[in-house]
Short mmCIF file of C-alpha atoms in Angstrom, two decimals:
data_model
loop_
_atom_site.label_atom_id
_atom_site.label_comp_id
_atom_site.label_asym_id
_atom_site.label_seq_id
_atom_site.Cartn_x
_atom_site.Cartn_y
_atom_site.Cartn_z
CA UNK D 1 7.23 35.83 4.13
CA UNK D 2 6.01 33.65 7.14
CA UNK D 3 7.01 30.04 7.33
CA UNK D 4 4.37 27.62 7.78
CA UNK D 5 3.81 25.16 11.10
CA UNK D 6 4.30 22.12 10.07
CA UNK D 7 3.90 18.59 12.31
CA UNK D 8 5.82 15.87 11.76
CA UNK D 9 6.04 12.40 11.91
CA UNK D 10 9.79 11.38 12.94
CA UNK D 11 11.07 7.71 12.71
CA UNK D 12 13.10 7.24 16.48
CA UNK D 13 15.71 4.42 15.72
CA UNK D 14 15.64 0.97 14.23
CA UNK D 15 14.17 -2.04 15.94
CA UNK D 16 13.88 -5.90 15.42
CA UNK D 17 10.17 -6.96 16.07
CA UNK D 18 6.82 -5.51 15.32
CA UNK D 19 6.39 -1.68 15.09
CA UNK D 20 5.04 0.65 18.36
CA UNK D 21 3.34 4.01 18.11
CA UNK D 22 6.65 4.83 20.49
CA UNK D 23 8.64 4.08 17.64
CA UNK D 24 7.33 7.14 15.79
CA UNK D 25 7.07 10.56 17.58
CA UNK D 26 5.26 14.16 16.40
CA UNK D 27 7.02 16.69 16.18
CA UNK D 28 5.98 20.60 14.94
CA UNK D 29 8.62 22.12 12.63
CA UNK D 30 8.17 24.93 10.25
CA UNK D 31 8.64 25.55 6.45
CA UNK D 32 9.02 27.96 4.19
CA UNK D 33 5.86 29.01 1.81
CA UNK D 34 7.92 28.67 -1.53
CA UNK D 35 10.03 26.45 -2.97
CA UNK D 36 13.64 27.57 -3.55
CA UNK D 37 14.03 29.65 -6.56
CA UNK D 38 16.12 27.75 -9.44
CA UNK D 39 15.69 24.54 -7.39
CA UNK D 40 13.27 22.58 -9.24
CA UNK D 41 11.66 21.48 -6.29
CA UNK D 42 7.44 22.22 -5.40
CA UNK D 43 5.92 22.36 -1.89
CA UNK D 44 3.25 20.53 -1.46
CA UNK D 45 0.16 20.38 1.60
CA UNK D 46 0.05 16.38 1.82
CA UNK D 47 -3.84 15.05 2.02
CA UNK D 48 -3.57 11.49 2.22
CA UNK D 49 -0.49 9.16 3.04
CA UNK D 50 -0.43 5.54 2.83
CA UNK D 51 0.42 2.98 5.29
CA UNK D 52 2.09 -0.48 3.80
CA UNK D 53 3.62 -3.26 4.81
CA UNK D 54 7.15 -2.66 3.31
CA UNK D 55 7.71 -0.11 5.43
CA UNK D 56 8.21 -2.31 8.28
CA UNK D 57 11.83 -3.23 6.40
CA UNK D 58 12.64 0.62 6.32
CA UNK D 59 12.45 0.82 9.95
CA UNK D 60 15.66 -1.91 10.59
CA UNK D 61 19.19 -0.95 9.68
CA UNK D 62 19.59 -3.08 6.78
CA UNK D 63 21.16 -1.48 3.49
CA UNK D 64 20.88 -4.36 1.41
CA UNK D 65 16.91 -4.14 0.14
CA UNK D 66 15.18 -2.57 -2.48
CA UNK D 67 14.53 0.62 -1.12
CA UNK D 68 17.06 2.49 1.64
CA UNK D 69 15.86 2.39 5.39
CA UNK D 70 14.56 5.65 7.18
CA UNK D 71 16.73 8.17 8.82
CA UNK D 72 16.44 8.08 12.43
CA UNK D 73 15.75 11.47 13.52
CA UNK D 74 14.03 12.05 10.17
CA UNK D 75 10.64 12.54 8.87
CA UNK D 76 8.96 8.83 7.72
CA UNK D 77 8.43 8.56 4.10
CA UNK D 78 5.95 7.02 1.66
CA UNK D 79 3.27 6.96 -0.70
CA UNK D 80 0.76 9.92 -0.59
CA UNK D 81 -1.59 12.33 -2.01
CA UNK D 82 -1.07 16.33 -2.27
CA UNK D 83 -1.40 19.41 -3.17
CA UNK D 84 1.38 21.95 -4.94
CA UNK D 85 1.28 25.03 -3.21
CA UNK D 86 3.98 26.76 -5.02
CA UNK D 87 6.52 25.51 -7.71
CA UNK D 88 9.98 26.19 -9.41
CA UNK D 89 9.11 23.53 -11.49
CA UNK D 90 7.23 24.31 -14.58
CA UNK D 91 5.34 21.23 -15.04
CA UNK D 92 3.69 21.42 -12.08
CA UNK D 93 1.55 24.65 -10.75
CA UNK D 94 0.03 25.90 -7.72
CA UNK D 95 -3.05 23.40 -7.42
CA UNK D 96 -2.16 20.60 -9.51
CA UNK D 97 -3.05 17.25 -7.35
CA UNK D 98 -0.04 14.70 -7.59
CA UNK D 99 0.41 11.11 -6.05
CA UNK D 100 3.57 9.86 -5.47
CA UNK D 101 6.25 9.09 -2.02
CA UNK D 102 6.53 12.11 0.14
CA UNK D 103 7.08 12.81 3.95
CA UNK D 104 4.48 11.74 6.88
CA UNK D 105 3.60 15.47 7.51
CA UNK D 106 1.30 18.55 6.99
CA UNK D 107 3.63 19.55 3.73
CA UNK D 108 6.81 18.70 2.25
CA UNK D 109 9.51 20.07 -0.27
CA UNK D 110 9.93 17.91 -3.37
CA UNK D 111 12.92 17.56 -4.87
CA UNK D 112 12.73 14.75 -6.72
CA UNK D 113 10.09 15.61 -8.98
CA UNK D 114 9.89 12.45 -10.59
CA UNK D 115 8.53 10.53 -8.16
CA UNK D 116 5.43 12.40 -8.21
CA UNK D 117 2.42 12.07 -10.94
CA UNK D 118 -0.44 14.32 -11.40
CA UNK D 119 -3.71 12.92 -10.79
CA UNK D 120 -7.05 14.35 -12.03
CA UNK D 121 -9.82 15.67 -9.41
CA UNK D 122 -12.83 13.46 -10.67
CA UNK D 123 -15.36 10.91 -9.43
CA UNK D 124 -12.48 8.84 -7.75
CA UNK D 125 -12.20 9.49 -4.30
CA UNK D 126 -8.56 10.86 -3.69
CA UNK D 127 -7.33 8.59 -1.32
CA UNK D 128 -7.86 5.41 -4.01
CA UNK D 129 -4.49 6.82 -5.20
CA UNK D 130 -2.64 5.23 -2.53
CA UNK D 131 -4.71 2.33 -2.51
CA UNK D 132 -6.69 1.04 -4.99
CA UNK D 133 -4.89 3.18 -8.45
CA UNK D 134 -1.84 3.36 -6.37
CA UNK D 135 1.32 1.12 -5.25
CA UNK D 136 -0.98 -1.87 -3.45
CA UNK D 137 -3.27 -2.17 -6.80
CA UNK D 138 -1.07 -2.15 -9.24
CA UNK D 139 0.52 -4.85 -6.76
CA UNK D 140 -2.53 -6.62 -7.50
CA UNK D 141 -3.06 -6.33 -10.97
CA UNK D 142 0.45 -7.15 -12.01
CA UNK D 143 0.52 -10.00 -9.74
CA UNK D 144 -2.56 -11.36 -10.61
CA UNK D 145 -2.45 -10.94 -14.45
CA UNK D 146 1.56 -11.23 -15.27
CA UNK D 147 3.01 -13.57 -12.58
CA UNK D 148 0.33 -16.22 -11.70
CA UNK D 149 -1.45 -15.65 -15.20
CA UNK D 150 -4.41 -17.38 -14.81
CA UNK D 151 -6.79 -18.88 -16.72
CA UNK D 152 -11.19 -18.71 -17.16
CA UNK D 153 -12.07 -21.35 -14.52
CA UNK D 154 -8.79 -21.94 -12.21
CA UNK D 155 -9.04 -21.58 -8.09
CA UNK D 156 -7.58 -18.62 -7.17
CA UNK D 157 -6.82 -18.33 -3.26
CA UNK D 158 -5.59 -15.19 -1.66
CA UNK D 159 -3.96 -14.76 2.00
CA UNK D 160 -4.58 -11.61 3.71
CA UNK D 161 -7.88 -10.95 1.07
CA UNK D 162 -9.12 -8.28 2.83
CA UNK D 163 -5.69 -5.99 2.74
CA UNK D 164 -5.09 -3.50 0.33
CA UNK D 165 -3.76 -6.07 -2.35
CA UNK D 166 -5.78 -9.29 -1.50
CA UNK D 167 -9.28 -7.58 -2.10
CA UNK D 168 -8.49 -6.17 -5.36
CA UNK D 169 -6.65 -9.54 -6.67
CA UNK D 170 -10.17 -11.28 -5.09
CA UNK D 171 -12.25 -9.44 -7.49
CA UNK D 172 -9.93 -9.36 -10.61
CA UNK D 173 -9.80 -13.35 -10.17
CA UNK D 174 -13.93 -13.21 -10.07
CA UNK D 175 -13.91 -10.83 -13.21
CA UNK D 176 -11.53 -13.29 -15.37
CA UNK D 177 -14.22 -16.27 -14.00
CA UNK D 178 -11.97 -17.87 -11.29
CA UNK D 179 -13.19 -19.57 -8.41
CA UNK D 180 -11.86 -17.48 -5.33
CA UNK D 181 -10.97 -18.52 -2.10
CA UNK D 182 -9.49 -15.94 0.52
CA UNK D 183 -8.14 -15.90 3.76
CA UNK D 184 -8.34 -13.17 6.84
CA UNK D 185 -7.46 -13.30 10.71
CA UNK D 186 -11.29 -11.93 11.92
CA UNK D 187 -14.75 -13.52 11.15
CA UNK D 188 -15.56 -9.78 10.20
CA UNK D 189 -12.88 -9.73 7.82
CA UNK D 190 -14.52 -12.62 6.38
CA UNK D 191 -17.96 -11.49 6.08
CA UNK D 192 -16.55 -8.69 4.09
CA UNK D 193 -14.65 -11.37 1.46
CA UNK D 194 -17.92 -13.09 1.14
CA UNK D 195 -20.75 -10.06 1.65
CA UNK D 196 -19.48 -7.34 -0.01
CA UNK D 197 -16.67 -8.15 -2.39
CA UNK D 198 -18.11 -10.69 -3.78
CA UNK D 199 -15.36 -14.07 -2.55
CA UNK D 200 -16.78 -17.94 -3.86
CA UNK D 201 -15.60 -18.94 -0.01
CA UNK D 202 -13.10 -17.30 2.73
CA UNK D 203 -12.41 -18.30 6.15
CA UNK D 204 -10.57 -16.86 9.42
CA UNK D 205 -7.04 -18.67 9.22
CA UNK D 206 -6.98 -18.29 12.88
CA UNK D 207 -9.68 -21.26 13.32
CA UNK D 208 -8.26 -23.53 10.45
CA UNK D 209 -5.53 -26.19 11.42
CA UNK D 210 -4.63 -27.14 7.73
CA UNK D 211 -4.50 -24.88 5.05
CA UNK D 212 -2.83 -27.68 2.62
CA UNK D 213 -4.64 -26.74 -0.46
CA UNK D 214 -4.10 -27.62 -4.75
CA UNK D 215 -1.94 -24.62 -5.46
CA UNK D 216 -0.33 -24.37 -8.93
CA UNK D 217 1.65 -20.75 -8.48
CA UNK D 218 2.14 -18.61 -5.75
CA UNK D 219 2.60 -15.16 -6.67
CA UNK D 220 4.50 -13.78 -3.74
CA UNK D 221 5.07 -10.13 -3.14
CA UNK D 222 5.15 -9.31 0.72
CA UNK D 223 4.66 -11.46 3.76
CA UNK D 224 3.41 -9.46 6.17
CA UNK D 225 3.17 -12.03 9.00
CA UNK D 226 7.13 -12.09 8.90
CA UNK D 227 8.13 -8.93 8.53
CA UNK D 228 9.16 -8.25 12.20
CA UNK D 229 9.82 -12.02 13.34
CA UNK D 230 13.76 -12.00 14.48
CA UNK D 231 13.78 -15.52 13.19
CA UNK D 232 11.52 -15.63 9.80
CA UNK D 233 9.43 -18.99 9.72
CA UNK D 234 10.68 -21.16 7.10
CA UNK D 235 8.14 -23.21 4.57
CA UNK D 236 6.96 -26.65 5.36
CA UNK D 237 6.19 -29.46 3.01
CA UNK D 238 8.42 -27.87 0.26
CA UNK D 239 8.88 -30.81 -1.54
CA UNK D 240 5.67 -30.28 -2.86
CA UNK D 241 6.60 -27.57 -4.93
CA UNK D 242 7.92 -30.80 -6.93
CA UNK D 243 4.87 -33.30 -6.83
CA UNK D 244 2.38 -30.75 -7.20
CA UNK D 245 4.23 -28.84 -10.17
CA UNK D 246 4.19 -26.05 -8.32
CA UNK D 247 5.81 -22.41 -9.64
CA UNK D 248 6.63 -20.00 -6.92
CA UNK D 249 8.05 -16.82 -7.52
CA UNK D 250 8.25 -13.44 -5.73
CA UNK D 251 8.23 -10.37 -7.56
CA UNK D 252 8.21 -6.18 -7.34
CA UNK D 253 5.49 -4.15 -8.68
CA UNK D 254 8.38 -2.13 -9.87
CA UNK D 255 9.47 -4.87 -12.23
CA UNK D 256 5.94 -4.01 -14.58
CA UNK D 257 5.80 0.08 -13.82
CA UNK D 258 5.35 -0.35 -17.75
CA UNK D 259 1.47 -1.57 -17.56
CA UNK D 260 0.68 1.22 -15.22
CA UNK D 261 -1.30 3.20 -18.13
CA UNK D 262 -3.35 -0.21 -19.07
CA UNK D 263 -3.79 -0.86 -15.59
CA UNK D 264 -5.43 2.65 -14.92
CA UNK D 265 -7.47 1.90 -17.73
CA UNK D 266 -8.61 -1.24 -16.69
CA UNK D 267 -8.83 -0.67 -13.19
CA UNK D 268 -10.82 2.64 -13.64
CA UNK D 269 -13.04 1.35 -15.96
CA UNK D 270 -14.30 -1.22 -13.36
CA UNK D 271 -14.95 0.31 -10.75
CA UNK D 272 -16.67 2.92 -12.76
CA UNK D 273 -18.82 0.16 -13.73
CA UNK D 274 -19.84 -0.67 -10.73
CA UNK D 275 -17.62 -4.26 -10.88
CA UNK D 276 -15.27 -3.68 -8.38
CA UNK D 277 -15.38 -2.17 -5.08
CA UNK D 278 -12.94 -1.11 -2.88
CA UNK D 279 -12.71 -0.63 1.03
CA UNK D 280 -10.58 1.64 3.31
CA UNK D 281 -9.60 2.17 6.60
CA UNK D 282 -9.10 5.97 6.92
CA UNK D 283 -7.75 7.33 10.33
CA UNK D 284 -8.17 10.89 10.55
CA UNK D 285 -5.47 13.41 11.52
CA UNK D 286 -1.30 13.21 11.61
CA UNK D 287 -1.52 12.43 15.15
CA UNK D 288 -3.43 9.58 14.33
CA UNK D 289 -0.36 7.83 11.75
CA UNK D 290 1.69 5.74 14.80
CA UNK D 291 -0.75 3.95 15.91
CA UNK D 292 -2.28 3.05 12.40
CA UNK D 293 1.12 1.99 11.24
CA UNK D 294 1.64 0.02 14.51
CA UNK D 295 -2.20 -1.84 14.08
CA UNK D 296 -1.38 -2.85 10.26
CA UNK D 297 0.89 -5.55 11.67
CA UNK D 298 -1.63 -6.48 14.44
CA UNK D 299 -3.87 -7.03 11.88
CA UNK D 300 -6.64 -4.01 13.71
CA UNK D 301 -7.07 -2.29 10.08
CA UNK D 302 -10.18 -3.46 7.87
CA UNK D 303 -9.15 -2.52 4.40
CA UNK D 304 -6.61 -0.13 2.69
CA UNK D 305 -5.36 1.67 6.58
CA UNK D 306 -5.16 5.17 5.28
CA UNK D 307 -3.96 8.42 6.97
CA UNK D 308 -6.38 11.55 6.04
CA UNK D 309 -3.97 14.57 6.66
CA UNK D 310 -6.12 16.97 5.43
CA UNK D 311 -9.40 17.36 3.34
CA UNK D 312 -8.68 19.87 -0.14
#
């Protein structure tokens, strides 16, 4: 049977500062139609892949995180949506739609099968799966709702608002009746906090001199503005974590993989309601994925920057 072209996104070598299109190169490799019999494995035609700020720390050779860096020389890996094409695994069959971390190319062999979840073809748009019912909401919703824990009436404000996180925890703080306050580095980003998802106040961080503000707890789960600094900024004024009875703590949306069924509920139910909106930046084509991983820490995406492989 005839293998299958297949282009590829290959991660070059580690680096120490903010991420290039050269960093990544294509490449056109082949593959074969069926997965391995007795291997457990599926093949899959990826449609959607994700790009996110944590995978700026899989691009440096550091072995001591949460997740293991890329393989230079290898494919890039992350979150995405697909399509099974064929299977040796029989919970999954040709057609079944699954979200879930696979490679940055046109289709990949799955191995570990667990990693993967199969997702329903409905009135969700697919690509929400690696954005607003995937890794960066649930981000969100555990964030919002377990770690800072607010309650009716409190001022909520959210850097980078107008990311894949920061919009969703925006309008989960305006559904529990917070006041909401969120930041963003372009005057268009903050027209879009304020005009269409539905922000109390936001303003461009880039024109503000003082950000001091009455914070109570700082949920903390990426820091996108550091990620490729060779010398990480450290935090000023930290003794007011003291006078202002402040709680900071970082966490993992791993830690509360748990709630994932209530937060599908929940989640799903809103936007289906019409409560909560949700905005993407969608570059189309492989080809396209260097340079939108590159412009995520440039701050050029408007939304959720998401790769469109393929349309079904």
């Amino acid at each position: 049977m005839a293998k299958l072209e297949n282009k590829q996104v290959i991660f070059k070598n580690f680096i120490d500062r903010a991420p290039q299109e050269t960093d990544l190169e294509l490449k056109v490799s082949d593959i074969g139609p069926r997965a391995p019999s007795g291997s457990g494995a599926f093949l899959v035609k990826n449609l959607y892949l994700s790009c996110d700020p944590y995978m700026r720390g899989r691009m440096r050779d550091f072995h001591g995180s949460y997740i293991p860096p890329f393989v230079p020389g290898q494919v890039v890996e992350g979150f995405g949506v697909s399509k099974v094409v064929h299977s040796d695994d029989p919970n999954f069959k040709p057609g079944d739609l699954v979200s879930g971390l696979t490679g940055w190319e046109e289709y990949s062999l799955i191995k570990k099968t667990e990693r993967l979840r199969k997702i329903q073809l409905d009135d969700i748009p697919l690509s929400y799966h690696v954005g607003l019912l995937g890794m960066p909401g649930f981000t969100a919703y555990a964030g919002f709702y377990e770690v800072c824990s607010p309650s009716r009436g409190e001022h909520v404000f959210v850097s980078a608002a107008s990311g894949a996180v920061g919009q969703l925890v925006g309008q989960l703080a305006k559904l529990h009746g917070c006041y909401v306050v969120g930041s963003a580095g372009s005057n268009q980003k903050v027209d879009l906090l304020k005009n269409k998802l539905g922000f109390d106040e936001a303003f461009n961080y880039k024109e503000e001199q003082d950000l001091n503000a009455a914070l109570k707890r700082i949920a903390v789960c990426g820091m996108v503005s550091q990620h490729s600094l060779s010398d990480p900024k450290g935090i000023h004024n930290l003794f007011n974590l003291v006078m202002m009875r402040i709680r900071m703590q970082g966490f993992l949306q791993s830690d509360y993989l748990h709630l994932y069924p209530r937060f599908l509920e929940h989640v799903i139910g809103y936007y289906r309601q019409g409560k909560i909106v949700y905005v993407e930046d969608v570059s189309e084509g492989l080809a396209s994925a260097p340079a939108a991983l590159a412009g995520l820490f440039s701050g050029k995406n408007v939304g959720k920057q998401v790769i469109c492989v393929a349309h079904e």
